[in-house]
Each structure stands twice: as C-alpha cells, then as structure tokens.
Amino acid sequence: MYFEIADENADMLADDSYDAFVLVPLFVAMYHKQDLHICGNISRKLYQNIKWYIPRIFCDFSKALTLINLTVDGFTSTKPKGTLTGASLSCGVDSFSTIYDHFIREDDPNYRINALFHFNHEMRTHKKILDNQDFFDKSFEGNRLAADSMNLPMYSLETNLYAFNTKMKDLRGKYFSIAHLSLSSCVLSLSNAICRYYMPATFDYQQAKVFNKFAHKDIAEFSESYLIPLIQTENLELIPDGCQYRRTDKVKNIVNWEISQKYLHPCNTYTSNGLNCSVCPKCLRTLLPLEILGKLDNFSGVFDIEKYKTISDKYKLRCLKNYGKEPFETESVDFAKENNFPMPALNKPATAVKKKPVAVVKKK
Ligand SMILES: [Zn+2]
C-alpha cells in the first residue's frame, strides 16, 4: 500500500503513524476472516474506535464480514501537528456545496477551509487502471482552475488502496465500494498538515434512515453519518458534511455562486468538448433541480441544455415512477412539489404533458 505526493509537499505525509494503513486492511481482514496486526504505531483514539465500534458497523453492513482481532505495535504522540482545514474539490455538487458553506459562508478561521485536495483513491472501472489514471489527470487540471479562481491551494495525492477493493464481493456477488475508507485514509496520510477535513456525504440524515437498508454495496451510503465521526485521531477531525442537506438543497445552495456556474462538473462521462454529458444519472439529478429553480441558463456554459431538454420529460417520469424507491429521484419529486413546479402525469406519454401539466405525486 502506498500514498504518493509531489516532492515539494513531502512534509505533509505523516511519517510517524500507520493510521492511514488501518481502515482498508481492517475491512479486508474482516472479509477474509483473518486477525490483523499493524507493525507500527497508530493513534490511540483511532484504535479505541476500532476496538469498540467500527467493526460492528462493518458487520451490520454485510454478513460477508466477521469480527477479528486487531493488534498494533504501539501508539503515536498526541502532539498537534497540522494547521490545514481541508475539503475535496471534485467540482461536483457535494463538493461545491461543502466549499460554499465552509469557505464562502464560514467566518470562524478555525473552521474555514484553507486548502483543497484531489485524491486518486477510487477505481472508476474495475478493469482499466490506465483509464482511471487518465480520468484523474484530466479532472485534476479542470479542478485546479476552479481552485485558482478561489485563490485556494490544491494538493493532489495518489494511492493504490483501491486495488484491494477489486476482489471482495457481498453475499449477492456484487463488488463492495469502500471508496470512503480509502478517502479517509488519504486524509489520515496527510495528518502532518491537515487538522480538520470536511468529508462529502451522499445522503441527508432522513434519507440515510430510509435508504440505508438498500445500501448493500457502498459502506458510505450505508453508514457515513455515524462512521465518519469515528475515524478520528487526537490531531485530526473528519466531519461528514452534507448530511444536513438533500442533494436538491445542495444544488439550491450553490445555484447563485459564480464559481459553480463556471466550473460545476458532476459528470463522470468523457465528452470531447469537456462539458458535462447532460444525460447521465449524475447530470440529470443536477439538471432537474436547476430547471425547477429556473436556473438552467445560468449553467449553459457547463451543460448542454438543449440535449437535456430532449430527455427531461422522460427523466421526470422516471422520478415519479421511482418515488420512494430511489433517493435522488424521490427528493426531486418532493423538490418539484415544494417549488410548485409542474411534473408530467405518470400515466400519460411525456409529449402530452407539455400541453396540460398535472401536479406532482403526493408524498405518502
Ligand atoms: Zn453526465
């Protein structure tokens, strides 16, 4: 396992602790039903949280995992080190909402973001490592322009932790996603520099209660709101940020921010013009709230609005159909209703709807 950073930032890497090398090995060891010994020192606080709490969450997440014994050589010093308050910059909705709140709106210097990070910590395809590297390099360049516009430093770090994720499957034969564990580990690896980090959360608190029973694959979707606060050391605090918002609320949060209007890029699909593809699930769940808010034109520089309009009615019908089953589509229907936005009728073809809009489905 390795973490790699540019030479000029080498001092940021924690060289006195193995905190960054615990979480992913713990998950792997629990999957393979093997005890784990860390041949080095880790934070006493992190050790306590692993001793009592974290493995129980893993076992709740999947029956493919079992409790094991974790031992370590010893514990690290508790002397404070880092001064950076950081967040991930991906130019997606979660990332921008967090940065908007804790950089633009935050006035306490102890909690205000003063550095941004770009981690190559997850495999976007299980087969092509080179494609993953290409994707990382391209997105890094785009994100750096956004960081420069905010006058914030951005640091990039790579790890191979995702390679340990490729062979573990749940009891239904699906690959696990433990990207949040590798992301947390990237942050821990930089504990010489970082003292506080806002971790991007997927679901809001209410959605987590309703939808986590369907989260068999992704440990973050299953437990981020209570797992992330347990990933702590004496010197480094991880905060799950975004649990206070639905995704539609995050879109609303950043809709008037010029940085998001210029750089918003939730899409993972490669396009030759560099714009968001405007038709994938990630684009659609961003574009519909923008349409509901009447702000599509403000984002015409990063989305192909005309392309979106060709399938938007079809997507709205899908949201209505999946109400109560799919979290983002459910909240889009609620968001439409809250904003008196007319949605198509579920039992009619999308083309007929434009002439006679019908109210949204009511929440049961
Ligand atoms: Zn897309």
Coordinates of C-alpha atoms and ligand atoms in Angstrom, one line a residue:
M1 CA 0.0 0.0 0.0
Y2 CA 1.3 3.4 -0.8
F3 CA 0.4 7.1 -0.8
E4 CA 2.2 9.4 -3.2
I5 CA 2.5 13.2 -3.3
A6 CA 4.7 15.7 -5.1
D7 CA 8.2 16.1 -3.7
E8 CA 7.7 19.7 -2.6
N9 CA 4.8 18.6 -0.4
A10 CA 6.5 15.6 1.1
D11 CA 6.4 17.1 4.6
M12 CA 2.7 16.8 4.6
L13 CA 2.9 13.0 4.8
A14 CA 2.6 11.5 8.3
D15 CA 5.8 9.7 8.9
D16 CA 5.3 8.6 12.5
S17 CA 2.0 6.8 12.3
Y18 CA 0.2 3.9 10.4
D19 CA -3.2 5.5 10.8
A20 CA -3.6 5.6 7.0
F21 CA -2.9 1.9 6.8
V22 CA -5.6 0.6 9.1
L23 CA -9.1 1.0 7.7
V24 CA -8.8 -0.7 4.4
P25 CA -6.7 -3.6 5.8
L26 CA -9.3 -3.9 8.6
F27 CA -12.1 -4.3 6.1
V28 CA -10.0 -6.8 4.0
A29 CA -9.1 -8.8 7.1
M30 CA -12.7 -9.0 8.3
Y31 CA -13.7 -10.1 4.8
H32 CA -11.1 -12.9 4.8
K33 CA -11.7 -13.7 8.5
Q34 CA -8.1 -13.2 9.4
D35 CA -6.7 -11.4 12.5
L36 CA -4.7 -8.2 11.8
H37 CA -1.5 -6.9 13.3
I38 CA -0.3 -3.4 12.3
C39 CA 3.6 -3.4 12.5
G40 CA 3.7 0.2 13.7
N41 CA 2.1 2.8 15.8
I42 CA -1.4 4.3 15.4
S43 CA -3.5 6.9 17.2
R44 CA -4.8 5.7 20.5
K45 CA -8.1 7.3 19.8
L46 CA -8.5 5.6 16.4
Y47 CA -7.5 2.3 18.0
Q48 CA -10.2 2.7 20.6
N49 CA -12.8 3.5 18.0
I50 CA -11.8 0.4 16.0
K51 CA -11.7 -1.7 19.2
W52 CA -15.2 -0.9 20.2
Y53 CA -17.3 0.5 17.3
I54 CA -16.1 0.5 13.7
P55 CA -16.0 -3.3 13.1
R56 CA -19.6 -3.6 14.4
I57 CA -20.7 -1.2 11.7
F58 CA -18.9 -3.2 9.1
C59 CA -20.6 -6.4 10.3
D60 CA -24.0 -4.6 10.1
F61 CA -23.2 -3.5 6.6
S62 CA -22.5 -7.1 5.3
K63 CA -22.8 -10.6 6.6
A64 CA -19.7 -11.4 4.5
L65 CA -17.7 -9.7 7.2
T66 CA -16.8 -11.1 10.7
L67 CA -15.2 -9.7 13.8
I68 CA -11.5 -10.3 14.1
N69 CA -8.7 -9.3 16.5
L70 CA -6.7 -6.2 15.8
T71 CA -3.3 -5.6 17.5
V72 CA -0.7 -2.9 17.0
D73 CA 2.9 -2.3 17.9
G74 CA 2.1 0.9 19.9
F75 CA 0.6 4.4 19.9
T76 CA 1.6 7.7 18.4
S77 CA 2.2 11.0 20.1
T78 CA -0.8 13.3 20.6
K79 CA 1.1 16.5 19.9
P80 CA -0.8 18.7 17.5
K81 CA 0.7 18.9 14.0
G82 CA -1.4 20.1 11.1
T83 CA -3.0 23.5 10.5
L84 CA -5.0 23.0 7.3
T85 CA -8.8 22.8 7.2
G86 CA -9.5 20.9 4.0
A87 CA -12.1 19.5 1.7
S88 CA -12.2 17.6 -1.5
L89 CA -12.5 19.5 -4.7
S90 CA -14.2 17.4 -7.4
C91 CA -16.4 20.2 -8.9
G92 CA -19.4 18.1 -8.2
V93 CA -22.5 19.2 -6.3
D94 CA -21.5 17.7 -2.9
S95 CA -18.0 19.2 -3.2
F96 CA -19.1 22.7 -4.2
S97 CA -21.9 22.8 -1.5
T98 CA -19.3 22.0 1.2
I99 CA -16.8 24.5 -0.1
Y100 CA -19.5 27.2 -0.5
D101 CA -20.6 26.7 3.1
H102 CA -17.2 26.4 4.7
F103 CA -15.1 28.7 2.6
I104 CA -17.6 31.4 1.4
R105 CA -20.1 31.4 4.3
E106 CA -17.9 30.4 7.3
D107 CA -16.4 33.2 9.3
D108 CA -14.5 31.3 12.0
P109 CA -10.9 31.0 10.8
N110 CA -10.5 27.7 12.7
Y111 CA -13.3 26.1 10.7
R112 CA -12.9 27.9 7.4
I113 CA -11.4 25.9 4.5
N114 CA -7.9 27.0 3.6
A115 CA -6.8 24.1 1.4
L116 CA -8.4 21.8 -1.2
F117 CA -7.5 18.3 -2.1
H118 CA -7.8 16.0 -5.0
F119 CA -7.3 12.3 -4.2
N120 CA -6.9 9.5 -6.7
H121 CA -8.4 7.0 -4.2
E122 CA -11.0 5.0 -6.1
M123 CA -11.2 2.7 -9.1
R124 CA -13.7 4.1 -11.6
T125 CA -13.6 1.0 -13.6
H126 CA -12.5 -2.4 -12.2
K127 CA -10.7 -3.3 -15.4
K128 CA -8.7 -0.4 -16.8
I129 CA -6.2 1.2 -14.4
L130 CA -4.8 3.4 -17.2
D131 CA -8.3 4.8 -17.9
N132 CA -8.5 5.6 -14.2
Q133 CA -5.2 7.4 -14.3
D134 CA -6.3 9.4 -17.4
F135 CA -9.5 10.3 -15.8
F136 CA -7.7 11.5 -12.6
D137 CA -5.2 13.6 -14.6
K138 CA -7.9 15.3 -16.7
S139 CA -10.2 16.0 -13.8
F140 CA -7.2 17.4 -11.8
E141 CA -6.5 20.0 -14.4
G142 CA -10.1 21.1 -14.5
N143 CA -10.4 21.3 -10.8
R144 CA -7.2 23.3 -10.4
L145 CA -8.7 26.1 -12.5
A146 CA -11.6 26.2 -10.0
A147 CA -9.2 26.2 -7.0
D148 CA -7.2 29.0 -8.6
S149 CA -10.3 31.1 -9.1
M150 CA -10.9 30.8 -5.3
N151 CA -7.3 31.6 -4.5
L152 CA -7.0 28.3 -2.6
P153 CA -4.1 25.9 -2.8
M154 CA -4.9 22.4 -4.1
Y155 CA -2.9 19.3 -3.3
S156 CA -3.1 16.1 -5.2
L157 CA -2.3 12.7 -3.7
E158 CA -2.4 9.2 -5.2
T159 CA -2.8 5.8 -3.5
N160 CA -3.2 2.2 -4.7
L161 CA -5.7 1.4 -1.9
Y162 CA -8.4 0.8 -4.5
A163 CA -6.5 -2.2 -5.7
F164 CA -7.5 -4.1 -2.5
N165 CA -11.2 -3.5 -3.3
T166 CA -11.4 -5.4 -6.5
K167 CA -11.9 -8.9 -5.3
M168 CA -14.3 -8.5 -2.4
K169 CA -17.9 -9.2 -3.1
D170 CA -21.0 -9.2 -0.9
L171 CA -23.2 -12.3 -0.4
R172 CA -25.1 -11.5 -3.6
G173 CA -21.9 -11.5 -5.7
K174 CA -21.6 -7.7 -6.1
Y175 CA -18.4 -5.8 -5.6
F176 CA -18.2 -3.7 -2.4
S177 CA -17.4 0.0 -2.7
I178 CA -15.1 1.1 0.1
A179 CA -14.1 4.4 -1.5
H180 CA -14.9 6.3 1.7
L181 CA -12.4 4.2 3.6
S182 CA -9.7 4.9 1.1
L183 CA -10.6 8.6 1.0
S184 CA -10.4 8.8 4.8
S185 CA -7.1 7.0 4.6
C186 CA -5.8 9.6 2.2
V187 CA -6.7 12.3 4.7
L188 CA -5.1 10.4 7.5
S189 CA -1.9 10.0 5.5
L190 CA -1.6 13.8 5.4
S191 CA -2.0 14.4 9.2
N192 CA 1.3 16.3 9.4
A193 CA -0.6 19.1 7.5
I194 CA -4.4 18.6 8.0
C195 CA -6.1 19.1 11.3
R196 CA -9.8 19.1 10.1
Y197 CA -11.4 17.7 7.0
Y198 CA -14.9 18.0 5.6
M199 CA -15.9 14.7 4.1
P200 CA -18.5 14.7 1.3
A201 CA -21.7 13.0 2.4
T202 CA -24.1 11.4 -0.1
F203 CA -27.4 11.2 1.8
D204 CA -29.1 13.6 4.2
Y205 CA -30.0 12.2 7.7
Q206 CA -33.5 11.4 6.7
Q207 CA -32.6 9.6 3.5
A208 CA -29.9 7.6 5.4
K209 CA -32.7 6.3 7.7
V210 CA -34.9 5.3 4.8
F211 CA -32.5 4.1 2.2
N212 CA -29.6 2.6 4.0
K213 CA -31.3 -0.8 4.1
F214 CA -30.8 -0.9 0.3
A215 CA -27.1 0.1 0.6
H216 CA -25.5 -3.4 0.4
K217 CA -22.6 -2.3 -1.7
D218 CA -21.4 1.1 -0.6
I219 CA -20.2 1.4 3.0
A220 CA -20.5 5.2 2.8
E221 CA -24.2 5.1 1.7
F222 CA -24.8 2.6 4.5
S223 CA -23.2 4.5 7.4
E224 CA -21.3 7.7 6.6
S225 CA -23.2 9.9 9.0
Y226 CA -22.1 7.8 12.0
L227 CA -19.0 6.0 10.7
I228 CA -17.0 9.1 9.6
P229 CA -17.1 10.8 13.0
L230 CA -15.4 7.6 14.4
I231 CA -12.5 8.0 12.1
Q232 CA -10.6 10.4 14.3
T233 CA -7.2 10.8 15.8
E234 CA -6.1 13.2 18.6
N235 CA -5.0 15.7 15.9
L236 CA -7.3 15.2 13.0
E237 CA -11.1 15.6 12.9
L238 CA -13.2 14.2 10.0
I239 CA -16.6 15.8 9.6
P240 CA -19.3 14.3 7.4
D241 CA -20.6 17.4 5.7
G242 CA -23.7 17.4 3.5
C243 CA -25.8 15.2 5.8
Q244 CA -27.8 18.3 6.6
Y245 CA -29.0 18.7 3.0
R246 CA -30.7 16.7 0.4
R247 CA -29.0 16.8 -2.9
T248 CA -31.6 19.2 -4.3
D249 CA -30.9 21.5 -1.4
K250 CA -27.2 21.4 -2.2
V251 CA -28.0 22.4 -5.8
K252 CA -30.1 25.3 -4.4
N253 CA -27.2 26.2 -2.1
I254 CA -24.7 26.8 -4.9
V255 CA -27.1 28.0 -7.7
N256 CA -26.1 31.7 -7.5
W257 CA -22.4 31.1 -6.8
E258 CA -20.4 32.2 -9.9
I259 CA -17.7 29.6 -9.3
S260 CA -20.2 26.7 -9.5
Q261 CA -21.9 28.3 -12.6
K262 CA -18.5 28.3 -14.3
Y263 CA -17.0 25.0 -13.1
L264 CA -19.8 22.6 -12.0
H265 CA -18.9 19.2 -13.3
P266 CA -20.8 16.3 -11.6
C267 CA -20.5 14.1 -14.7
N268 CA -18.1 11.1 -14.9
T269 CA -18.6 10.5 -18.7
Y270 CA -15.9 11.6 -21.0
T271 CA -17.0 14.1 -23.7
S272 CA -14.9 15.6 -26.5
N273 CA -15.9 19.2 -25.6
G274 CA -15.2 18.8 -21.9
L275 CA -18.8 19.7 -21.0
N276 CA -21.0 17.6 -18.8
C277 CA -22.7 14.9 -20.9
S278 CA -26.1 16.3 -19.7
V279 CA -27.9 12.9 -20.0
C280 CA -26.3 10.5 -17.4
P281 CA -27.9 10.0 -14.0
K282 CA -25.4 12.3 -12.3
C283 CA -26.1 15.1 -14.8
L284 CA -29.9 14.6 -14.7
R285 CA -30.2 14.7 -10.9
T286 CA -28.3 18.0 -11.1
L287 CA -30.2 19.5 -14.1
L288 CA -33.7 18.8 -12.9
P289 CA -33.3 20.8 -9.7
L290 CA -31.7 23.6 -11.8
E291 CA -34.8 23.5 -14.1
I292 CA -37.1 23.6 -11.1
L293 CA -35.3 26.6 -9.8
G294 CA -35.5 28.3 -13.2
K295 CA -31.7 28.5 -13.4
L296 CA -30.8 26.3 -16.3
D297 CA -29.5 29.2 -18.4
N298 CA -27.0 30.2 -15.7
F299 CA -25.3 26.8 -16.2
S300 CA -25.4 26.8 -20.0
G301 CA -21.6 27.1 -20.1
V302 CA -21.1 23.7 -18.5
F303 CA -24.2 21.7 -19.6
D304 CA -25.7 21.1 -23.0
I305 CA -29.2 22.4 -22.1
E306 CA -30.8 21.5 -25.4
K307 CA -29.6 17.9 -25.1
Y308 CA -31.1 17.8 -21.6
K309 CA -34.4 19.1 -22.8
T310 CA -34.7 16.2 -25.3
I311 CA -34.9 13.7 -22.4
S312 CA -36.0 15.7 -19.5
D313 CA -39.7 14.7 -19.6
K314 CA -38.7 11.0 -19.7
Y315 CA -36.4 11.6 -16.7
K316 CA -39.2 13.3 -14.8
L317 CA -41.5 10.3 -15.4
R318 CA -38.8 8.0 -14.1
C319 CA -38.5 10.1 -11.0
L320 CA -42.3 9.8 -10.4
K321 CA -42.2 6.1 -11.1
N322 CA -39.3 5.5 -8.6
Y323 CA -40.8 7.7 -5.9
G324 CA -40.0 6.1 -2.5
K325 CA -37.5 3.6 -4.1
E326 CA -34.6 5.7 -5.3
P327 CA -33.4 8.5 -3.0
F328 CA -32.4 11.2 -5.5
E329 CA -35.4 10.7 -7.8
T330 CA -37.7 10.8 -4.7
E331 CA -36.3 14.0 -3.5
S332 CA -36.5 15.6 -6.9
V333 CA -40.3 14.9 -6.9
D334 CA -40.6 16.4 -3.4
F335 CA -38.4 19.4 -4.5
A336 CA -40.7 20.0 -7.6
K337 CA -43.8 19.9 -5.3
E338 CA -42.2 22.4 -2.8
N339 CA -41.4 24.8 -5.6
N340 CA -44.8 24.4 -7.4
F341 CA -43.1 23.0 -10.4
P342 CA -45.4 21.0 -12.8
M343 CA -44.3 17.5 -13.4
P344 CA -45.7 15.3 -16.1
A345 CA -48.5 12.9 -15.4
L346 CA -47.2 9.4 -14.7
N347 CA -49.8 7.6 -16.8
K348 CA -49.6 9.7 -19.9
P349 CA -46.9 9.9 -22.6
A350 CA -44.3 12.7 -21.9
T351 CA -45.3 14.6 -25.1
A352 CA -48.9 15.1 -24.0
V353 CA -47.8 16.6 -20.7
K354 CA -46.5 19.9 -22.1
K355 CA -50.0 21.0 -23.0
K356 CA -51.6 20.1 -19.8
P357 CA -49.3 19.9 -16.8
V358 CA -50.5 17.9 -13.8
A359 CA -49.5 18.3 -10.2
V360 CA -46.8 16.0 -8.7
V361 CA -47.5 12.8 -6.9
K362 CA -48.2 13.5 -3.2
K363 CA -45.8 12.1 -0.6
K364 CA -47.5 9.1 1.1
Ligands
ZN1 ZN -23.2 13.2 -17.4

